[in-house]
GROMACS .gro file of N, CA and C in nm:
model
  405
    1UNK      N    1   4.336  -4.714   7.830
    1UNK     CA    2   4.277  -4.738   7.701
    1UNK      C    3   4.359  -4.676   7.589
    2UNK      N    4   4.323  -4.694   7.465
    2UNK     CA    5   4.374  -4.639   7.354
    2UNK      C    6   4.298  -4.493   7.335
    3UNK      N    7   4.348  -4.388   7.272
    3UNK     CA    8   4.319  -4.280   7.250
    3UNK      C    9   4.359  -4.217   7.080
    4UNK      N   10   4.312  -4.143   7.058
    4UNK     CA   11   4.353  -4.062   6.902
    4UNK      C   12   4.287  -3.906   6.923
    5UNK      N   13   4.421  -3.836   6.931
    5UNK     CA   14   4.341  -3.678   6.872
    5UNK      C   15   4.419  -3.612   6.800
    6UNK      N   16   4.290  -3.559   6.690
    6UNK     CA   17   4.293  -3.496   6.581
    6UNK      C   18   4.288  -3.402   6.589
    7UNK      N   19   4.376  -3.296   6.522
    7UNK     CA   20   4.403  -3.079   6.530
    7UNK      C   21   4.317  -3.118   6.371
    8UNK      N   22   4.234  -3.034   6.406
    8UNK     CA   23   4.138  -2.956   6.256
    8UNK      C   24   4.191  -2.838   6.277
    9UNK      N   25   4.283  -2.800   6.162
    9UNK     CA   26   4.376  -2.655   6.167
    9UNK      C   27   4.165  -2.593   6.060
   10UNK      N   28   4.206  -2.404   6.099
   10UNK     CA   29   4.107  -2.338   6.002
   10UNK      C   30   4.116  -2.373   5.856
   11UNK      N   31   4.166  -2.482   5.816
   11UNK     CA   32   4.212  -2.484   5.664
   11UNK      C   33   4.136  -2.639   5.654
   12UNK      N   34   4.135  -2.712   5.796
   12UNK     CA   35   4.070  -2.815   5.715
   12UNK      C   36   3.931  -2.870   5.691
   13UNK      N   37   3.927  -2.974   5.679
   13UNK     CA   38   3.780  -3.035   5.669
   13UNK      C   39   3.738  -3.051   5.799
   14UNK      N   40   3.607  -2.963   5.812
   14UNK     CA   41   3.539  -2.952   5.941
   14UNK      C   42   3.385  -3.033   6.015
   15UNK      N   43   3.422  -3.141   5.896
   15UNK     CA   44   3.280  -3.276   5.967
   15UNK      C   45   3.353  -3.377   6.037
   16UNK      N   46   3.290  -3.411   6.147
   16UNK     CA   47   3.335  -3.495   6.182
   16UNK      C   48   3.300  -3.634   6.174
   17UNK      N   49   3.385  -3.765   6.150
   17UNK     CA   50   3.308  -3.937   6.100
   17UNK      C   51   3.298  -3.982   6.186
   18UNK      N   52   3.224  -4.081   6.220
   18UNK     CA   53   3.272  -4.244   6.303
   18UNK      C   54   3.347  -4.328   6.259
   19UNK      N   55   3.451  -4.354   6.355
   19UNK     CA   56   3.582  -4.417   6.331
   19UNK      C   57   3.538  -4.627   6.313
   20UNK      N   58   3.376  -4.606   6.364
   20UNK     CA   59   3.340  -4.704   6.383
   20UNK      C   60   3.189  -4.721   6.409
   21UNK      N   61   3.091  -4.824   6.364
   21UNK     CA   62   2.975  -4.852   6.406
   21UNK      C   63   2.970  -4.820   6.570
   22UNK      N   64   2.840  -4.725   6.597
   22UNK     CA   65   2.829  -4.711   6.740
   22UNK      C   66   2.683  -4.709   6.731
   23UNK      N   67   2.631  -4.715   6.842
   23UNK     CA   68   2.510  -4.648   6.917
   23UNK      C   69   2.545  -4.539   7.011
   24UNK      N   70   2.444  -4.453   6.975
   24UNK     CA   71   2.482  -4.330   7.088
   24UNK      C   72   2.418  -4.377   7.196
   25UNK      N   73   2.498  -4.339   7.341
   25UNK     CA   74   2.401  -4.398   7.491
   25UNK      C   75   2.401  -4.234   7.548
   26UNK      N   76   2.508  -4.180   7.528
   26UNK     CA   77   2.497  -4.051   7.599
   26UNK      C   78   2.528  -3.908   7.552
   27UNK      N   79   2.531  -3.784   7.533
   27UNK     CA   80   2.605  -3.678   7.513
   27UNK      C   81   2.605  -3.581   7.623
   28UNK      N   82   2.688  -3.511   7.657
   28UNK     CA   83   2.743  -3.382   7.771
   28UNK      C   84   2.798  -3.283   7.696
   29UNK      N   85   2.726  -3.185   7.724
   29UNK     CA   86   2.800  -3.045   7.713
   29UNK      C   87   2.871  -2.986   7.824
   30UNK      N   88   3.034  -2.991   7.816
   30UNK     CA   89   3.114  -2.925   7.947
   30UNK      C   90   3.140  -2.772   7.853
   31UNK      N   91   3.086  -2.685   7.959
   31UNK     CA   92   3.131  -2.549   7.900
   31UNK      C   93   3.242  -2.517   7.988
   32UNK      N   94   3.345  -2.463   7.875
   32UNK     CA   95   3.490  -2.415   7.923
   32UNK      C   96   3.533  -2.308   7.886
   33UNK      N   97   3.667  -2.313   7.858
   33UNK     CA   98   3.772  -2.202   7.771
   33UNK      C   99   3.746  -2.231   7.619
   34UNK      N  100   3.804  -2.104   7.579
   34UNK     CA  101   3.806  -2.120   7.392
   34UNK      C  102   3.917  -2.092   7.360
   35UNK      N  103   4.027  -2.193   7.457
   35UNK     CA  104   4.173  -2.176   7.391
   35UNK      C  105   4.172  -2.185   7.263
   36UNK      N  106   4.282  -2.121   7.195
   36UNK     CA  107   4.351  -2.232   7.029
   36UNK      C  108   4.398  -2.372   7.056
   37UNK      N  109   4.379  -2.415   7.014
   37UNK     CA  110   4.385  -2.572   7.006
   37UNK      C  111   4.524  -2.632   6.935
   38UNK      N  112   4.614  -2.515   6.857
   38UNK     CA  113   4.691  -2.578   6.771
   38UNK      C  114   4.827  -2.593   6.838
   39UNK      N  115   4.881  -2.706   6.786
   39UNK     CA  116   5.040  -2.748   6.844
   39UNK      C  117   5.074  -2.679   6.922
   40UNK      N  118   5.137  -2.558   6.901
   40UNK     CA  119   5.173  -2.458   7.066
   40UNK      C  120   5.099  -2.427   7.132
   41UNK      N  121   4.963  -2.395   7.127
   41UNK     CA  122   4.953  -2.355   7.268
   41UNK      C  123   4.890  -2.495   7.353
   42UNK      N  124   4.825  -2.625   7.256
   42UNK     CA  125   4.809  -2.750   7.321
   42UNK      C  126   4.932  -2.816   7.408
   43UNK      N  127   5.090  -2.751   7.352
   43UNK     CA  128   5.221  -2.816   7.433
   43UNK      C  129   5.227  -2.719   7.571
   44UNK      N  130   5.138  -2.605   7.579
   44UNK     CA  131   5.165  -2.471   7.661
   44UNK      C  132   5.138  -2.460   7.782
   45UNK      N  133   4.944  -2.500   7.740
   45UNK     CA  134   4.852  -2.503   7.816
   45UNK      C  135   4.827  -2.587   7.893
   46UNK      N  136   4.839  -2.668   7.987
   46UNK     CA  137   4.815  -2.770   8.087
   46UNK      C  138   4.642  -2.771   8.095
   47UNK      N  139   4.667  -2.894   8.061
   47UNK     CA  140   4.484  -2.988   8.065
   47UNK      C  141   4.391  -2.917   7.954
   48UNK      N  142   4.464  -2.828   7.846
   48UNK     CA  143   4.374  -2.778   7.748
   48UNK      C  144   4.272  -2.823   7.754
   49UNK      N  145   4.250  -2.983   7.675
   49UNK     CA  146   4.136  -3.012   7.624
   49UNK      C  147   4.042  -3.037   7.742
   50UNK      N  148   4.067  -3.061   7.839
   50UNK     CA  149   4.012  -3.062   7.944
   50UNK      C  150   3.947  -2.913   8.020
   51UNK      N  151   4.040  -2.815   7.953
   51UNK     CA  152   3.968  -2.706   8.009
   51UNK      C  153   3.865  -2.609   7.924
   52UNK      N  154   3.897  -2.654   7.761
   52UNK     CA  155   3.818  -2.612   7.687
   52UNK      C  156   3.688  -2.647   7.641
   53UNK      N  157   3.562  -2.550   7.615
   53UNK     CA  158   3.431  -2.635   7.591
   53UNK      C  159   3.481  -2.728   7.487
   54UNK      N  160   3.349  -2.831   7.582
   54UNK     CA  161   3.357  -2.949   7.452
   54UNK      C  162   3.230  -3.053   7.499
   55UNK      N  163   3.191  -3.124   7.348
   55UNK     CA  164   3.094  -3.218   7.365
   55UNK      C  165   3.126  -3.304   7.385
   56UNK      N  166   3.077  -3.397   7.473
   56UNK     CA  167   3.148  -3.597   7.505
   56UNK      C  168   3.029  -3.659   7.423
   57UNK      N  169   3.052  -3.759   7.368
   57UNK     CA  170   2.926  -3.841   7.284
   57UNK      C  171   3.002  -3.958   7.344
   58UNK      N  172   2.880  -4.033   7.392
   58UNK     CA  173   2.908  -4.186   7.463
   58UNK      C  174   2.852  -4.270   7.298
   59UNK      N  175   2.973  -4.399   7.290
   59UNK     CA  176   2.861  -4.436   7.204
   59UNK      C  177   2.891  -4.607   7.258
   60UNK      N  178   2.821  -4.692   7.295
   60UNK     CA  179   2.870  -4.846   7.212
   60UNK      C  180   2.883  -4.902   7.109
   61UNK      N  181   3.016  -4.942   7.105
   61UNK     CA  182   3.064  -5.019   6.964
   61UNK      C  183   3.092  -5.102   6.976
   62UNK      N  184   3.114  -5.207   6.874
   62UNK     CA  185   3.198  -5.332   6.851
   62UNK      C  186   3.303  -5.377   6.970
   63UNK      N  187   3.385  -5.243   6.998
   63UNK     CA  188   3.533  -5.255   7.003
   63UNK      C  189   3.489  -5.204   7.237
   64UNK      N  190   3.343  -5.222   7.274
   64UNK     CA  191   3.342  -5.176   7.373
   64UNK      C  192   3.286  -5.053   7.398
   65UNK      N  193   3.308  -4.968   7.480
   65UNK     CA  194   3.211  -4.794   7.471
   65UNK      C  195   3.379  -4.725   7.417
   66UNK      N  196   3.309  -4.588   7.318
   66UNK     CA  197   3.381  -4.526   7.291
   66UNK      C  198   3.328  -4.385   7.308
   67UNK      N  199   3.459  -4.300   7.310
   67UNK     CA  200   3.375  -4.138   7.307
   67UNK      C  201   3.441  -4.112   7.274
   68UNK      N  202   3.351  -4.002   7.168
   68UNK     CA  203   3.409  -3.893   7.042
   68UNK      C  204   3.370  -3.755   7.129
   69UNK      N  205   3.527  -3.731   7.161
   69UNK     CA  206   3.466  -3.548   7.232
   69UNK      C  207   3.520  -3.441   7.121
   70UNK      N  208   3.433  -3.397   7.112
   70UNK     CA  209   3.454  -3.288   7.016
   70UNK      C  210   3.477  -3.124   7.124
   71UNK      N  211   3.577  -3.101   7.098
   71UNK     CA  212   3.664  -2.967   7.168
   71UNK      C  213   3.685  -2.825   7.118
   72UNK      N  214   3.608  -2.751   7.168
   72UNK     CA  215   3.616  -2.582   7.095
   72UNK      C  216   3.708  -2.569   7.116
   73UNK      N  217   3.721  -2.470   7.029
   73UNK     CA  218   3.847  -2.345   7.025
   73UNK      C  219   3.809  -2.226   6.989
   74UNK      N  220   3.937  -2.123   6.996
   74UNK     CA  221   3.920  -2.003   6.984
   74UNK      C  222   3.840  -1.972   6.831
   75UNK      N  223   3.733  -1.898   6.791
   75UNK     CA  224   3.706  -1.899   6.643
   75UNK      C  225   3.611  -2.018   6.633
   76UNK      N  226   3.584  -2.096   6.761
   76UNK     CA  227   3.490  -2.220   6.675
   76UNK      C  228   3.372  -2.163   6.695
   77UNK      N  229   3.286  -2.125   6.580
   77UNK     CA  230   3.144  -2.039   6.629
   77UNK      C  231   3.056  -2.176   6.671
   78UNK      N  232   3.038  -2.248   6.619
   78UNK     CA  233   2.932  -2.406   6.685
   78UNK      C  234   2.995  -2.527   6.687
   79UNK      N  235   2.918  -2.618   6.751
   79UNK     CA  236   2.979  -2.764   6.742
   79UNK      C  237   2.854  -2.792   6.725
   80UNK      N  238   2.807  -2.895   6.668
   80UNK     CA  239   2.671  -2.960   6.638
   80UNK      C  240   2.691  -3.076   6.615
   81UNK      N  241   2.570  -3.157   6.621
   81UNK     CA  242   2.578  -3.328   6.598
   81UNK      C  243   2.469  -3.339   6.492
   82UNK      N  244   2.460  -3.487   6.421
   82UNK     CA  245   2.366  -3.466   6.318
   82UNK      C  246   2.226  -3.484   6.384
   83UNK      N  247   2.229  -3.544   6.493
   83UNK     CA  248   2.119  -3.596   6.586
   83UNK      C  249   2.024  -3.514   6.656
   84UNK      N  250   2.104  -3.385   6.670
   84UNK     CA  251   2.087  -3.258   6.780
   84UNK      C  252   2.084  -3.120   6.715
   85UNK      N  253   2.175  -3.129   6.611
   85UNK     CA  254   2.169  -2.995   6.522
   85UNK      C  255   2.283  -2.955   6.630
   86UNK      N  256   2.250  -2.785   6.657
   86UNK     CA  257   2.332  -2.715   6.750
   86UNK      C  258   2.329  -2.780   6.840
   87UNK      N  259   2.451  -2.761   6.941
   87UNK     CA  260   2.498  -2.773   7.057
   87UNK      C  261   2.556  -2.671   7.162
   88UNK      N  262   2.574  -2.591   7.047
   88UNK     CA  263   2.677  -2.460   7.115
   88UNK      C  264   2.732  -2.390   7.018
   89UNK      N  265   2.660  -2.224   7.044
   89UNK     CA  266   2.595  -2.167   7.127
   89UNK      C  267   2.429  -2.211   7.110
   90UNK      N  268   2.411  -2.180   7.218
   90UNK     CA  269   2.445  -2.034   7.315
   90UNK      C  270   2.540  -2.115   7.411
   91UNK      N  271   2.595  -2.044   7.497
   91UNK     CA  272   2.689  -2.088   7.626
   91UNK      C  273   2.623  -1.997   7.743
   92UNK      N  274   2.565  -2.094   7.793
   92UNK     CA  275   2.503  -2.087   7.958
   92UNK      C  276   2.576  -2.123   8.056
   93UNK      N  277   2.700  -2.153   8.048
   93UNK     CA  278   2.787  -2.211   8.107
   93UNK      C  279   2.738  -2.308   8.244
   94UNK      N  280   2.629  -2.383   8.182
   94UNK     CA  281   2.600  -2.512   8.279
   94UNK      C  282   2.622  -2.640   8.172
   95UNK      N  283   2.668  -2.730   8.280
   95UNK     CA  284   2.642  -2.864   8.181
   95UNK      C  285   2.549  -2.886   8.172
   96UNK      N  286   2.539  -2.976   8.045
   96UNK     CA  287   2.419  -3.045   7.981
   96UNK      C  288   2.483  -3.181   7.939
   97UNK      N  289   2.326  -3.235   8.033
   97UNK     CA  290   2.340  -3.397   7.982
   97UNK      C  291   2.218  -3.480   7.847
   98UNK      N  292   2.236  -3.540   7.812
   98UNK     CA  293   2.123  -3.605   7.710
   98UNK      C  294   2.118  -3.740   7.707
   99UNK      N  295   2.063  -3.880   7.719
   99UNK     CA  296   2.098  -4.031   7.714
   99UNK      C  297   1.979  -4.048   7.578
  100UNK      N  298   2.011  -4.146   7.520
  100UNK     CA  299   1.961  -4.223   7.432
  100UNK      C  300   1.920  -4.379   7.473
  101UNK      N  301   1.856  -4.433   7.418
  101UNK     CA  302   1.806  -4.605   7.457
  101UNK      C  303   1.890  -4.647   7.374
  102UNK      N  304   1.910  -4.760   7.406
  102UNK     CA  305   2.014  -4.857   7.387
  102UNK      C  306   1.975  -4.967   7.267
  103UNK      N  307   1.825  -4.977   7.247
  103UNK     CA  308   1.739  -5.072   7.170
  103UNK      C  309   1.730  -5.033   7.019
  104UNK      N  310   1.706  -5.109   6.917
  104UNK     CA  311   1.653  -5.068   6.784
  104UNK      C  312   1.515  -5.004   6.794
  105UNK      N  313   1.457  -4.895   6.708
  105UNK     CA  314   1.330  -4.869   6.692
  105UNK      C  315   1.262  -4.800   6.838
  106UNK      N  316   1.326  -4.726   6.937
  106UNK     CA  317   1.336  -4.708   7.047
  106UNK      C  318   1.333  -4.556   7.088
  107UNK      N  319   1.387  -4.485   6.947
  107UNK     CA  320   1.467  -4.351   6.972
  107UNK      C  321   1.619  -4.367   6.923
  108UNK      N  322   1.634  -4.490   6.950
  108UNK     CA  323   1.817  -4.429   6.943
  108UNK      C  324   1.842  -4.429   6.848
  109UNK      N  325   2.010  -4.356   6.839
  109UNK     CA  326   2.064  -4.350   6.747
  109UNK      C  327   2.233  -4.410   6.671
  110UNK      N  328   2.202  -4.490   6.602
  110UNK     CA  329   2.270  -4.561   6.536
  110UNK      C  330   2.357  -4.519   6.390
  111UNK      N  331   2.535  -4.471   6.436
  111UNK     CA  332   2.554  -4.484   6.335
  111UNK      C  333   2.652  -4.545   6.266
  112UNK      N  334   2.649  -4.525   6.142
  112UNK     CA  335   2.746  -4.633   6.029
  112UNK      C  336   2.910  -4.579   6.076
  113UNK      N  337   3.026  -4.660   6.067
  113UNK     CA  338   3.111  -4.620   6.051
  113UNK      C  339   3.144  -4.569   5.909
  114UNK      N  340   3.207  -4.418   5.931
  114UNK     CA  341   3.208  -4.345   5.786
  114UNK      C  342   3.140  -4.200   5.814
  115UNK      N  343   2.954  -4.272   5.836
  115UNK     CA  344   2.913  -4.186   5.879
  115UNK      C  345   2.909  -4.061   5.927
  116UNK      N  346   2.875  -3.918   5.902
  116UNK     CA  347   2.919  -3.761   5.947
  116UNK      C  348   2.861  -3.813   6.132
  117UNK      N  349   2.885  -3.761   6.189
  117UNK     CA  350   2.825  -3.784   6.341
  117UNK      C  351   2.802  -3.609   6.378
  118UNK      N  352   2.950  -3.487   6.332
  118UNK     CA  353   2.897  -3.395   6.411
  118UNK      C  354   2.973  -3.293   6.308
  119UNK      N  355   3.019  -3.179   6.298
  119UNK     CA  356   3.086  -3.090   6.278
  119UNK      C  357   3.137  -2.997   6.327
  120UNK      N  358   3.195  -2.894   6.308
  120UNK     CA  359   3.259  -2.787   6.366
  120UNK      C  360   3.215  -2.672   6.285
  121UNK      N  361   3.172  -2.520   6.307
  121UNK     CA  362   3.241  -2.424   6.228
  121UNK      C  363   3.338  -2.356   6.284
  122UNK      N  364   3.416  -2.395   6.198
  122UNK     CA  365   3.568  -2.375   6.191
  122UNK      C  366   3.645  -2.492   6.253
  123UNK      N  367   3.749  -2.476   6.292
  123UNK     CA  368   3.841  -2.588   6.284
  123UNK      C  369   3.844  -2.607   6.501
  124UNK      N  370   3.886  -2.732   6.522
  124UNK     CA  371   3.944  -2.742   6.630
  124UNK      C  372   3.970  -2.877   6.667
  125UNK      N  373   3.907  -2.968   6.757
  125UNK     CA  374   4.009  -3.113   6.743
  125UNK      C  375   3.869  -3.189   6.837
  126UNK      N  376   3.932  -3.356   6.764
  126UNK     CA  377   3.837  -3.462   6.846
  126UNK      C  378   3.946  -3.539   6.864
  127UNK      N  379   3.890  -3.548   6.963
  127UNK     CA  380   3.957  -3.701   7.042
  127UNK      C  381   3.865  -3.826   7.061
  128UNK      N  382   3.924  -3.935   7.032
  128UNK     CA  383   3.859  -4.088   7.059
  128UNK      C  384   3.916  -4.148   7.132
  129UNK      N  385   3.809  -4.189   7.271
  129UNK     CA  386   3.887  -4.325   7.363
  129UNK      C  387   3.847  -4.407   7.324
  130UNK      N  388   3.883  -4.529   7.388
  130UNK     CA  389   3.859  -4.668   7.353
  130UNK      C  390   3.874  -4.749   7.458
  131UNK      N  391   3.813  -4.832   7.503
  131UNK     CA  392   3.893  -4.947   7.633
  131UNK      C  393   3.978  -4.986   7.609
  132UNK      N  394   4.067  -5.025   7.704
  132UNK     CA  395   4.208  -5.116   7.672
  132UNK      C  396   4.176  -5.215   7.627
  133UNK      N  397   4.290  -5.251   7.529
  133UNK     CA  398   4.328  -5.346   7.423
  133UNK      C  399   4.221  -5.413   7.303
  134UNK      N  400   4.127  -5.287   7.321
  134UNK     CA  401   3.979  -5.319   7.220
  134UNK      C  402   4.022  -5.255   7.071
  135UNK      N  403   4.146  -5.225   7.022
  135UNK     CA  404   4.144  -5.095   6.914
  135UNK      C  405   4.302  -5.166   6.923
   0.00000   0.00000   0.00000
């Protein structure tokens, strides 16, 4: 599939958008490491983002399912969604799962591309997949 990730250095803007109209179907909390996230130690560290906490948000879009994982770092005191508020902390270091319905008027949640979806305090990085050749 196609992919995009973004370094939020401590200097930048720390909300995060939708790159695109979605419905949320799922979110996971993987609790990890609180590497730094920035250029060196992401070239350093083998499977960083993979080893650092982070939220997965399932969503369906237009373009197929996409996920916006939002990835701690060292200094990130929360990650939150607008849907959920906090996410982290506290760190219990178990995963957490959450699903949403898929329907209008249902529970779920639907948002605009543009739209804030989550934030950070402080800086660290999202990544977006995409299915192949949908993006």
């Amino acid at each position: 599939g196609t992919f995009v990730t973004t370094y939020l250095s401590p200097r930048d803007y720390h909300r995060v958008h939708m790159p695109c109209n979605g419905i949320l179907r799922e979110m996971i909390y993987v609790p990890g490491d609180l590497f730094s996230v920035n250029h060196l130690t992401a070239q350093n560290v083998p499977n960083l983002f993979a080893r650092n906490e982070r939220v997965i948000c399932l969503f369906d879009t237009e373009f197929g399912p996409m996920a916006q994982i939002l990835v701690g770092a060292t200094i990130v005191g929360s990650i939150e969604t607008v849907w959920a508020g906090t996410i982290t902390p506290p760190r219990e270091g178990i995963i957490k799962r959450w699903t949403w319905p898929a329907g209008e008027n249902d529970g779920s949640v639907a948002l605009l591309k543009g739209q804030e979806m989550g934030r950070f305090k402080l800086g660290s990085t999202v990544i977006n997949l995409f299915a192949p050749g949908k993006v």
